[in-house]
GROMACS .gro file of C-alpha atoms in nm:
model
  416
    1MET     CA    1   2.366  -1.051  -5.874
    2THR     CA    2   2.512  -1.137  -5.535
    3SER     CA    3   2.489  -1.508  -5.449
    4PRO     CA    4   2.315  -1.605  -5.119
    5SER     CA    5   2.636  -1.755  -4.989
    6ALA     CA    6   2.806  -1.416  -5.015
    7LEU     CA    7   2.545  -1.239  -4.801
    8PRO     CA    8   2.621  -1.170  -4.433
    9SER     CA    9   2.473  -1.408  -4.176
   10ALA     CA   10   2.149  -1.325  -3.993
   11GLU     CA   11   2.342  -1.279  -3.669
   12ALA     CA   12   2.581  -1.035  -3.834
   13LEU     CA   13   2.285  -0.837  -3.966
   14PHE     CA   14   2.123  -0.829  -3.623
   15ASP     CA   15   2.447  -0.697  -3.476
   16GLN     CA   16   2.428  -0.398  -3.714
   17MET     CA   17   2.084  -0.297  -3.585
   18ALA     CA   18   2.053   0.018  -3.374
   19ASP     CA   19   1.765  -0.139  -3.181
   20ALA     CA   20   1.819  -0.399  -2.910
   21VAL     CA   21   1.679  -0.744  -2.984
   22TYR     CA   22   1.609  -1.001  -2.713
   23LEU     CA   23   1.496  -1.362  -2.745
   24ILE     CA   24   1.320  -1.447  -2.419
   25ASP     CA   25   1.196  -1.761  -2.247
   26PRO     CA   26   0.828  -1.677  -2.168
   27VAL     CA   27   0.819  -1.892  -1.854
   28THR     CA   28   1.142  -1.795  -1.676
   29SER     CA   29   1.185  -1.447  -1.834
   30ALA     CA   30   1.549  -1.545  -1.913
   31ILE     CA   31   1.720  -1.381  -2.212
   32VAL     CA   32   1.843  -1.673  -2.426
   33TRP     CA   33   1.984  -1.464  -2.712
   34GLY     CA   34   2.046  -1.100  -2.799
   35ASN     CA   35   2.216  -0.884  -3.055
   36ARG     CA   36   2.508  -0.653  -2.984
   37ALA     CA   37   2.283  -0.355  -2.906
   38ALA     CA   38   2.105  -0.563  -2.640
   39TRP     CA   39   2.395  -0.506  -2.403
   40ALA     CA   40   2.586  -0.218  -2.564
   41MET     CA   41   2.284   0.016  -2.531
   42LEU     CA   42   2.297  -0.041  -2.155
   43GLY     CA   43   2.674  -0.023  -2.113
   44LEU     CA   44   2.683  -0.395  -2.031
   45SER     CA   45   2.870  -0.697  -2.159
   46ARG     CA   46   2.730  -1.002  -2.332
   47GLU     CA   47   2.778  -1.203  -2.013
   48ASP     CA   48   2.582  -0.942  -1.814
   49VAL     CA   49   2.271  -1.000  -2.028
   50LEU     CA   50   2.251  -1.353  -2.165
   51ASP     CA   51   2.093  -1.612  -1.936
   52HIS     CA   52   1.977  -1.333  -1.701
   53SER     CA   53   1.615  -1.235  -1.645
   54VAL     CA   54   1.483  -0.956  -1.866
   55LEU     CA   55   1.340  -0.813  -1.541
   56SER     CA   56   1.696  -0.721  -1.439
   57LEU     CA   57   1.697  -0.462  -1.718
   58GLN     CA   58   1.361  -0.310  -1.633
   59LEU     CA   59   1.274  -0.036  -1.388
   60ASP     CA   60   0.896  -0.075  -1.428
   61VAL     CA   61   0.840  -0.453  -1.417
   62THR     CA   62   0.929  -0.629  -1.092
   63GLY     CA   63   0.879  -0.990  -0.990
   64LEU     CA   64   0.766  -1.303  -1.170
   65PRO     CA   65   0.394  -1.257  -1.077
   66GLN     CA   66   0.382  -0.932  -1.278
   67TRP     CA   67   0.589  -1.093  -1.554
   68SER     CA   68   0.336  -1.379  -1.574
   69GLU     CA   69   0.052  -1.132  -1.629
   70ILE     CA   70   0.247  -0.943  -1.896
   71ALA     CA   71   0.344  -1.271  -2.062
   72ALA     CA   72  -0.024  -1.364  -2.083
   73ALA     CA   73  -0.100  -1.025  -2.242
   74ILE     CA   74   0.182  -1.078  -2.496
   75ARG     CA   75   0.038  -1.416  -2.598
   76GLY     CA   76  -0.301  -1.256  -2.652
   77GLN     CA   77  -0.179  -1.003  -2.913
   78GLU     CA   78   0.006  -1.018  -3.241
   79CYS     CA   79   0.242  -0.745  -3.124
   80PHE     CA   80   0.250  -0.623  -2.764
   81THR     CA   81   0.386  -0.270  -2.710
   82PHE     CA   82   0.533  -0.161  -2.379
   83VAL     CA   83   0.687   0.178  -2.303
   84GLY     CA   84   0.917   0.169  -2.004
   85ARG     CA   85   1.265   0.239  -1.874
   86HIS     CA   86   1.581   0.032  -1.894
   87ARG     CA   87   1.858   0.067  -1.638
   88HIS     CA   88   2.200   0.175  -1.774
   89ARG     CA   89   2.514   0.039  -1.608
   90GLU     CA   90   2.604   0.393  -1.495
   91GLY     CA   91   2.270   0.432  -1.317
   92HIS     CA   92   2.068   0.656  -1.550
   93GLU     CA   93   1.742   0.564  -1.721
   94ILE     CA   94   1.690   0.489  -2.089
   95HIS     CA   95   1.334   0.535  -2.210
   96VAL     CA   96   1.247   0.254  -2.450
   97GLU     CA   97   0.957   0.139  -2.661
   98VAL     CA   98   0.948  -0.241  -2.666
   99ASN     CA   99   0.753  -0.435  -2.930
  100THR     CA  100   0.718  -0.805  -2.851
  101THR     CA  101   0.590  -1.091  -3.066
  102HIS     CA  102   0.551  -1.458  -2.976
  103PHE     CA  103   0.620  -1.774  -3.174
  104CYS     CA  104   0.706  -2.142  -3.142
  105LEU     CA  105   1.011  -2.310  -3.297
  106ASP     CA  106   1.092  -2.681  -3.271
  107GLY     CA  107   0.832  -2.721  -2.997
  108HIS     CA  108   0.967  -2.431  -2.786
  109ALA     CA  109   0.780  -2.105  -2.720
  110TYR     CA  110   0.970  -1.776  -2.742
  111PHE     CA  111   0.915  -1.402  -2.711
  112LEU     CA  112   1.106  -1.178  -2.950
  113SER     CA  113   1.139  -0.822  -2.815
  114VAL     CA  114   1.275  -0.524  -3.006
  115ALA     CA  115   1.363  -0.234  -2.774
  116ARG     CA  116   1.412   0.112  -2.924
  117ASP     CA  117   1.577   0.401  -2.741
  118VAL     CA  118   1.313   0.675  -2.774
  119ARG     CA  119   1.489   0.951  -2.581
  120ARG     CA  120   1.572   1.145  -2.899
  121ARG     CA  121   1.221   1.100  -3.035
  122MET     CA  122   1.073   1.222  -2.710
  123ALA     CA  123   1.295   1.531  -2.724
  124LEU     CA  124   1.195   1.603  -3.085
  125GLU     CA  125   0.827   1.559  -3.007
  126LYS     CA  126   0.861   1.800  -2.720
  127ASP     CA  127   1.017   2.063  -2.949
  128MET     CA  128   0.742   2.019  -3.208
  129GLN     CA  129   0.447   2.048  -2.973
  130SER     CA  130   0.238   2.362  -2.948
  131ARG     CA  131   0.237   2.580  -2.635
  132GLU     CA  132  -0.064   2.392  -2.498
  133ASN     CA  133   0.093   2.055  -2.569
  134GLN     CA  134   0.424   2.168  -2.423
  135LEU     CA  135   0.243   2.258  -2.103
  136TRP     CA  136   0.073   1.918  -2.104
  137PHE     CA  137   0.408   1.747  -2.153
  138ALA     CA  138   0.564   1.944  -1.868
  139LEU     CA  139   0.278   1.851  -1.638
  140ASN     CA  140   0.309   1.490  -1.747
  141GLU     CA  141   0.677   1.486  -1.655
  142ALA     CA  142   0.611   1.661  -1.323
  143ALA     CA  143   0.337   1.418  -1.219
  144ASP     CA  144   0.319   1.040  -1.202
  145GLY     CA  145   0.027   1.053  -1.442
  146LEU     CA  146  -0.231   1.271  -1.614
  147TRP     CA  147  -0.593   1.214  -1.708
  148ASP     CA  148  -0.825   1.391  -1.950
  149TRP     CA  149  -1.196   1.317  -1.918
  150GLU     CA  150  -1.434   1.399  -2.204
  151ILE     CA  151  -1.743   1.408  -1.986
  152ALA     CA  152  -1.983   1.444  -2.276
  153THR     CA  153  -1.861   1.125  -2.449
  154GLY     CA  154  -1.748   0.938  -2.137
  155ARG     CA  155  -1.400   0.885  -2.280
  156LEU     CA  156  -1.119   0.905  -2.023
  157PHE     CA  157  -0.759   0.937  -2.140
  158PHE     CA  158  -0.488   0.791  -1.915
  159SER     CA  159  -0.133   0.909  -1.983
  160PRO     CA  160   0.139   0.647  -2.044
  161GLN     CA  161   0.304   0.752  -1.716
  162LEU     CA  162  -0.018   0.685  -1.526
  163LYS     CA  163  -0.053   0.343  -1.687
  164ARG     CA  164   0.310   0.268  -1.611
  165MET     CA  165   0.262   0.371  -1.246
  166LEU     CA  166  -0.018   0.112  -1.224
  167GLY     CA  167   0.183  -0.156  -1.406
  168TYR     CA  168   0.004  -0.146  -1.743
  169SER     CA  169   0.130  -0.106  -2.100
  170PRO     CA  170   0.024   0.188  -2.323
  171ASP     CA  171  -0.226  -0.036  -2.505
  172GLU     CA  172  -0.405  -0.143  -2.187
  173MET     CA  173  -0.660   0.022  -1.955
  174GLU     CA  174  -0.988   0.082  -2.138
  175PRO     CA  175  -1.040   0.461  -2.166
  176VAL     CA  176  -1.366   0.481  -1.969
  177LEU     CA  177  -1.451   0.611  -1.622
  178ALA     CA  178  -1.527   0.262  -1.489
  179THR     CA  179  -1.162   0.159  -1.541
  180TRP     CA  180  -1.068   0.416  -1.277
  181SER     CA  181  -1.370   0.394  -1.047
  182ASP     CA  182  -1.357   0.012  -1.030
  183ALA     CA  183  -0.994   0.036  -0.914
  184LEU     CA  184  -1.081   0.259  -0.616
  185HIS     CA  185  -1.046   0.099  -0.274
  186PRO     CA  186  -1.395   0.000  -0.151
  187ASP     CA  187  -1.350   0.207   0.166
  188ASP     CA  188  -1.259   0.518  -0.039
  189ARG     CA  189  -1.494   0.488  -0.338
  190GLN     CA  190  -1.801   0.663  -0.202
  191VAL     CA  191  -1.606   0.957  -0.059
  192VAL     CA  192  -1.394   1.010  -0.373
  193LEU     CA  193  -1.688   0.988  -0.612
  194GLY     CA  194  -1.877   1.230  -0.387
  195ILE     CA  195  -1.592   1.484  -0.403
  196LEU     CA  196  -1.577   1.452  -0.782
  197GLN     CA  197  -1.952   1.497  -0.819
  198ALA     CA  198  -1.949   1.799  -0.588
  199HIS     CA  199  -1.691   1.963  -0.817
  200LEU     CA  200  -1.893   1.881  -1.130
  201ASP     CA  201  -2.199   2.034  -0.961
  202GLY     CA  202  -2.006   2.354  -0.888
  203LYS     CA  203  -2.002   2.299  -0.510
  204ARG     CA  204  -1.621   2.273  -0.501
  205VAL     CA  205  -1.373   2.498  -0.679
  206ARG     CA  206  -1.159   2.198  -0.773
  207TYR     CA  207  -1.153   1.821  -0.738
  208GLU     CA  208  -0.884   1.701  -0.496
  209ALA     CA  209  -0.861   1.376  -0.301
  210GLU     CA  210  -0.616   1.130  -0.145
  211TYR     CA  211  -0.720   0.768  -0.181
  212ARG     CA  212  -0.606   0.415  -0.259
  213LEU     CA  213  -0.596   0.291  -0.619
  214ARG     CA  214  -0.547  -0.073  -0.720
  215ASN     CA  215  -0.259  -0.149  -0.955
  216ARG     CA  216  -0.217  -0.442  -1.192
  217ASN     CA  217  -0.083  -0.670  -0.917
  218GLY     CA  218  -0.384  -0.606  -0.693
  219ARG     CA  219  -0.182  -0.390  -0.455
  220TYR     CA  220  -0.328  -0.057  -0.352
  221LEU     CA  221  -0.121   0.257  -0.405
  222TRP     CA  222  -0.192   0.580  -0.219
  223VAL     CA  223  -0.238   0.865  -0.466
  224HIS     CA  224  -0.299   1.239  -0.451
  225ASP     CA  225  -0.542   1.318  -0.733
  226ARG     CA  226  -0.640   1.671  -0.830
  227GLY     CA  227  -0.808   1.832  -1.128
  228ARG     CA  228  -1.083   2.063  -1.243
  229VAL     CA  229  -1.338   2.123  -1.514
  230CYS     CA  230  -1.175   2.311  -1.803
  231GLU     CA  231  -1.459   2.322  -2.056
  232ARG     CA  232  -1.837   2.374  -2.034
  233ASP     CA  233  -2.117   2.384  -2.289
  234GLY     CA  234  -2.345   2.674  -2.365
  235LEU     CA  235  -2.565   2.588  -2.067
  236GLY     CA  236  -2.273   2.574  -1.828
  237ALA     CA  237  -2.266   2.196  -1.797
  238PRO     CA  238  -1.914   2.047  -1.767
  239THR     CA  239  -1.790   1.877  -2.083
  240ARG     CA  240  -1.420   1.819  -2.008
  241ALA     CA  241  -1.203   1.786  -1.698
  242VAL     CA  242  -0.829   1.730  -1.664
  243GLY     CA  243  -0.612   1.637  -1.371
  244MET     CA  244  -0.290   1.490  -1.245
  245VAL     CA  245  -0.210   1.199  -1.014
  246GLN     CA  246   0.086   1.169  -0.779
  247ASP     CA  247   0.198   0.843  -0.616
  248ILE     CA  248   0.222   0.923  -0.242
  249THR     CA  249   0.245   0.564  -0.117
  250ALA     CA  250   0.584   0.614   0.050
  251ARG     CA  251   0.466   0.928   0.233
  252LYS     CA  252   0.141   0.763   0.345
  253GLU     CA  253   0.319   0.454   0.473
  254LEU     CA  254   0.555   0.677   0.673
  255GLU     CA  255   0.259   0.872   0.814
  256LEU     CA  256   0.087   0.548   0.915
  257GLN     CA  257   0.407   0.425   1.081
  258LEU     CA  258   0.440   0.749   1.275
  259GLN     CA  259   0.073   0.734   1.377
  260GLN     CA  260   0.125   0.375   1.489
  261LEU     CA  261   0.426   0.476   1.697
  262ALA     CA  262   0.232   0.764   1.849
  263SER     CA  263  -0.057   0.545   1.962
  264SER     CA  264   0.106   0.205   2.016
  265ASP     CA  265   0.329   0.045   2.275
  266THR     CA  266   0.647  -0.067   2.100
  267LEU     CA  267   0.704  -0.371   2.323
  268THR     CA  268   0.360  -0.535   2.320
  269GLY     CA  269   0.206  -0.385   2.008
  270LEU     CA  270  -0.100  -0.287   2.212
  271PRO     CA  271  -0.241   0.066   2.210
  272ASN     CA  272  -0.053   0.281   2.461
  273ARG     CA  273  -0.192   0.482   2.752
  274ARG     CA  274  -0.242   0.794   2.543
  275HIS     CA  275  -0.458   0.605   2.295
  276GLY     CA  276  -0.644   0.427   2.575
  277GLU     CA  277  -0.732   0.753   2.747
  278ARG     CA  278  -0.870   0.899   2.423
  279PHE     CA  279  -1.068   0.581   2.355
  280LEU     CA  280  -1.212   0.574   2.708
  281GLU     CA  281  -1.320   0.939   2.691
  282ALA     CA  282  -1.489   0.893   2.353
  283GLU     CA  283  -1.666   0.567   2.444
  284LEU     CA  284  -1.780   0.697   2.782
  285ALA     CA  285  -1.935   1.003   2.615
  286LEU     CA  286  -2.112   0.777   2.363
  287CYS     CA  287  -2.242   0.536   2.630
  288ARG     CA  288  -2.358   0.828   2.843
  289ARG     CA  289  -2.550   0.972   2.547
  290LEU     CA  290  -2.707   0.638   2.450
  291GLY     CA  291  -2.772   0.522   2.806
  292LEU     CA  292  -2.544   0.219   2.773
  293PRO     CA  293  -2.314   0.067   3.037
  294LEU     CA  294  -1.935   0.067   3.013
  295GLY     CA  295  -1.674  -0.134   3.200
  296VAL     CA  296  -1.311  -0.061   3.290
  297CYS     CA  297  -1.068  -0.325   3.419
  298PHE     CA  298  -0.725  -0.253   3.566
  299PHE     CA  299  -0.485  -0.549   3.587
  300ASP     CA  300  -0.116  -0.609   3.635
  301VAL     CA  301   0.133  -0.895   3.658
  302ASP     CA  302   0.178  -1.029   4.011
  303HIS     CA  303   0.530  -1.005   4.158
  304PHE     CA  304   0.666  -0.873   3.831
  305LYS     CA  305   0.972  -0.724   4.000
  306ARG     CA  306   1.074  -1.075   4.107
  307VAL     CA  307   1.058  -1.188   3.745
  308ASN     CA  308   1.297  -0.914   3.636
  309ASP     CA  309   1.528  -0.968   3.935
  310SER     CA  310   1.540  -1.348   3.897
  311PHE     CA  311   1.531  -1.395   3.521
  312GLY     CA  312   1.639  -1.061   3.375
  313HIS     CA  313   1.461  -0.785   3.187
  314LEU     CA  314   1.457  -0.971   2.853
  315VAL     CA  315   1.252  -1.249   3.010
  316GLY     CA  316   1.038  -0.983   3.178
  317ASP     CA  317   0.969  -0.826   2.838
  318THR     CA  318   0.867  -1.165   2.698
  319VAL     CA  319   0.626  -1.213   2.989
  320LEU     CA  320   0.462  -0.877   2.918
  321GLN     CA  321   0.427  -0.968   2.549
  322GLN     CA  322   0.266  -1.303   2.636
  323VAL     CA  323   0.025  -1.143   2.883
  324ALA     CA  324  -0.068  -0.883   2.620
  325GLU     CA  325  -0.137  -1.157   2.363
  326GLN     CA  326  -0.361  -1.349   2.604
  327ALA     CA  327  -0.552  -1.037   2.702
  328GLN     CA  328  -0.601  -0.937   2.338
  329ALA     CA  329  -0.730  -1.285   2.255
  330SER     CA  330  -0.975  -1.282   2.547
  331ILE     CA  331  -1.164  -0.958   2.482
  332ARG     CA  332  -1.448  -0.880   2.240
  333ARG     CA  333  -1.383  -0.711   1.907
  334SER     CA  334  -1.550  -0.394   2.037
  335ASP     CA  335  -1.326  -0.384   2.347
  336LEU     CA  336  -0.981  -0.234   2.380
  337VAL     CA  337  -0.688  -0.353   2.588
  338CYS     CA  338  -0.393  -0.116   2.625
  339ARG     CA  339  -0.065  -0.110   2.812
  340TRP     CA  340  -0.104   0.157   3.079
  341GLY     CA  341   0.260   0.154   3.189
  342GLY     CA  342   0.515  -0.091   3.332
  343GLU     CA  343   0.330  -0.416   3.403
  344GLU     CA  344  -0.012  -0.245   3.417
  345PHE     CA  345  -0.284  -0.295   3.158
  346VAL     CA  346  -0.638  -0.161   3.114
  347ILE     CA  347  -0.939  -0.317   2.941
  348ILE     CA  348  -1.213  -0.080   2.822
  349SER     CA  349  -1.539  -0.254   2.741
  350PRO     CA  350  -1.820  -0.040   2.592
  351ASN     CA  351  -2.177  -0.165   2.640
  352SER     CA  352  -2.070  -0.408   2.917
  353ASN     CA  353  -2.207  -0.412   3.269
  354ARG     CA  354  -2.016  -0.527   3.578
  355ALA     CA  355  -2.122  -0.891   3.548
  356GLN     CA  356  -2.014  -0.910   3.183
  357LEU     CA  357  -1.682  -0.741   3.252
  358LEU     CA  358  -1.610  -0.977   3.543
  359GLN     CA  359  -1.650  -1.267   3.298
  360VAL     CA  360  -1.399  -1.107   3.061
  361ALA     CA  361  -1.157  -1.041   3.349
  362GLU     CA  362  -1.178  -1.403   3.462
  363LYS     CA  363  -1.114  -1.518   3.107
  364VAL     CA  364  -0.796  -1.310   3.098
  365ARG     CA  365  -0.683  -1.436   3.440
  366LYS     CA  366  -0.727  -1.801   3.342
  367ALA     CA  367  -0.559  -1.750   3.004
  368VAL     CA  368  -0.249  -1.604   3.173
  369MET     CA  369  -0.244  -1.889   3.427
  370ALA     CA  370  -0.244  -2.137   3.139
  371LEU     CA  371   0.073  -1.993   2.986
  372ALA     CA  372   0.345  -2.255   2.959
  373GLY     CA  373   0.715  -2.208   3.025
  374THR     CA  374   0.921  -2.040   3.293
  375PRO     CA  375   0.851  -1.826   3.482
  376ARG     CA  376   0.487  -1.901   3.554
  377VAL     CA  377   0.298  -1.577   3.622
  378THR     CA  378  -0.048  -1.465   3.732
  379VAL     CA  379  -0.241  -1.140   3.714
  380SER     CA  380  -0.469  -0.953   3.953
  381LEU     CA  381  -0.764  -0.757   3.818
  382GLY     CA  382  -0.999  -0.487   3.941
  383VAL     CA  383  -1.316  -0.374   3.763
  384ALA     CA  384  -1.541  -0.068   3.764
  385ALA     CA  385  -1.861   0.000   3.572
  386PHE     CA  386  -2.046   0.303   3.445
  387PRO     CA  387  -2.282   0.438   3.567
  388GLU     CA  388  -2.286   0.280   3.915
  389ASP     CA  389  -1.916   0.341   3.994
  390GLY     CA  390  -1.884   0.690   3.848
  391ASP     CA  391  -1.981   0.924   3.571
  392ASP     CA  392  -1.639   1.035   3.447
  393VAL     CA  393  -1.305   0.885   3.344
  394GLU     CA  394  -1.119   0.978   3.662
  395ALA     CA  395  -1.385   0.824   3.888
  396LEU     CA  396  -1.400   0.496   3.692
  397LEU     CA  397  -1.023   0.457   3.684
  398GLY     CA  398  -1.006   0.532   4.056
  399VAL     CA  399  -1.264   0.263   4.141
  400ALA     CA  400  -1.093   0.006   3.915
  401ASP     CA  401  -0.753   0.088   4.068
  402GLY     CA  402  -0.898   0.046   4.416
  403ALA     CA  403  -1.045  -0.291   4.321
  404LEU     CA  404  -0.706  -0.400   4.186
  405TYR     CA  405  -0.544  -0.302   4.516
  406ARG     CA  406  -0.798  -0.517   4.706
  407ALA     CA  407  -0.723  -0.812   4.476
  408LYS     CA  408  -0.354  -0.772   4.558
  409THR     CA  409  -0.406  -0.752   4.934
  410ARG     CA  410  -0.640  -1.055   4.934
  411GLY     CA  411  -0.386  -1.290   4.785
  412ARG     CA  412  -0.336  -1.194   4.417
  413ASN     CA  413  -0.437  -1.400   4.112
  414ARG     CA  414  -0.798  -1.292   4.158
  415THR     CA  415  -1.058  -1.047   4.027
  416GLU     CA  416  -1.234  -0.787   4.240
   0.00000   0.00000   0.00000
């Protein structure tokens, strides 16, 4: 019988393991110890791993706030399982299954994580699956996530990729419809549920929607979700539906940026003339239909050319930004102020008569006068009101422009 003293040390045994083992500080996420596979699996050195955050290895967990939530989940289970991706030194991904336990030793809390490279297992499972399951696997790899809804029982399967996209582990996300519907953005929920119900009722060939879905961190991702009923009972009622989800957040953010550029003035951040014209046409049509008044105010910066000539165009740009801020702060929430061009601005005030718009114009004039710094500037303003000054956009803008001209000729820094 071999004596205990002749047996290899625990550390030597750990170094013979094929799986990576990490001892982690739960608070800081720092790796305080690891076996040889902990760095060799990733093409790293011992120094690259020890005393570094375990988050530096992960592709699916980012930031201490998310780590804090996962740490809390680990403490709440005997063994917490997470399927994710580790980053190899050469840039490729290693799919791993990580099992983590928690314990205390000498008054210190630790997490012990065992990470297994599951790439070979995933390949074998793919080869062993039936034609239907192979198709499901292919769809799962092509999408950011799949779902399978057993309508009759209410059970809703979320694929590991879908859970990972939302920041959850494979053991999280209760498999019920409410888990998904409660995560819908409040502004999107009614529309999305309506589209889904219309498909279940046979009014739509398929279910397809773009909407915002809340992830584990409380951030909303834009997703493209599509699916259809694949099974029905003897009476034709839907019993099962499947679908796939794609993360389109990057595309949506780019679209929103392009829309913002198309309708906004880059210097002041205000809506531009194009947006203002569309807004004025739409609001005038609405006020005409409802029999409500509408006001338009033209204003510009007095002697603005002198500002540019005396102080330079950078100072002139700052003046325009300050005037825009004061105008924006002076109008009602239902009003719109836009940069018309150069130093000219327009305020559009639905459901405001001439007297009310004159009050808004005076508020803007006084706010600009109160601006501190050099140069001190003023604005002149001209107002027009529907219906007394005209029944169309061109007439109202013409009257307001004429009033602005009178304010200029009568001394500037006034409202006409």
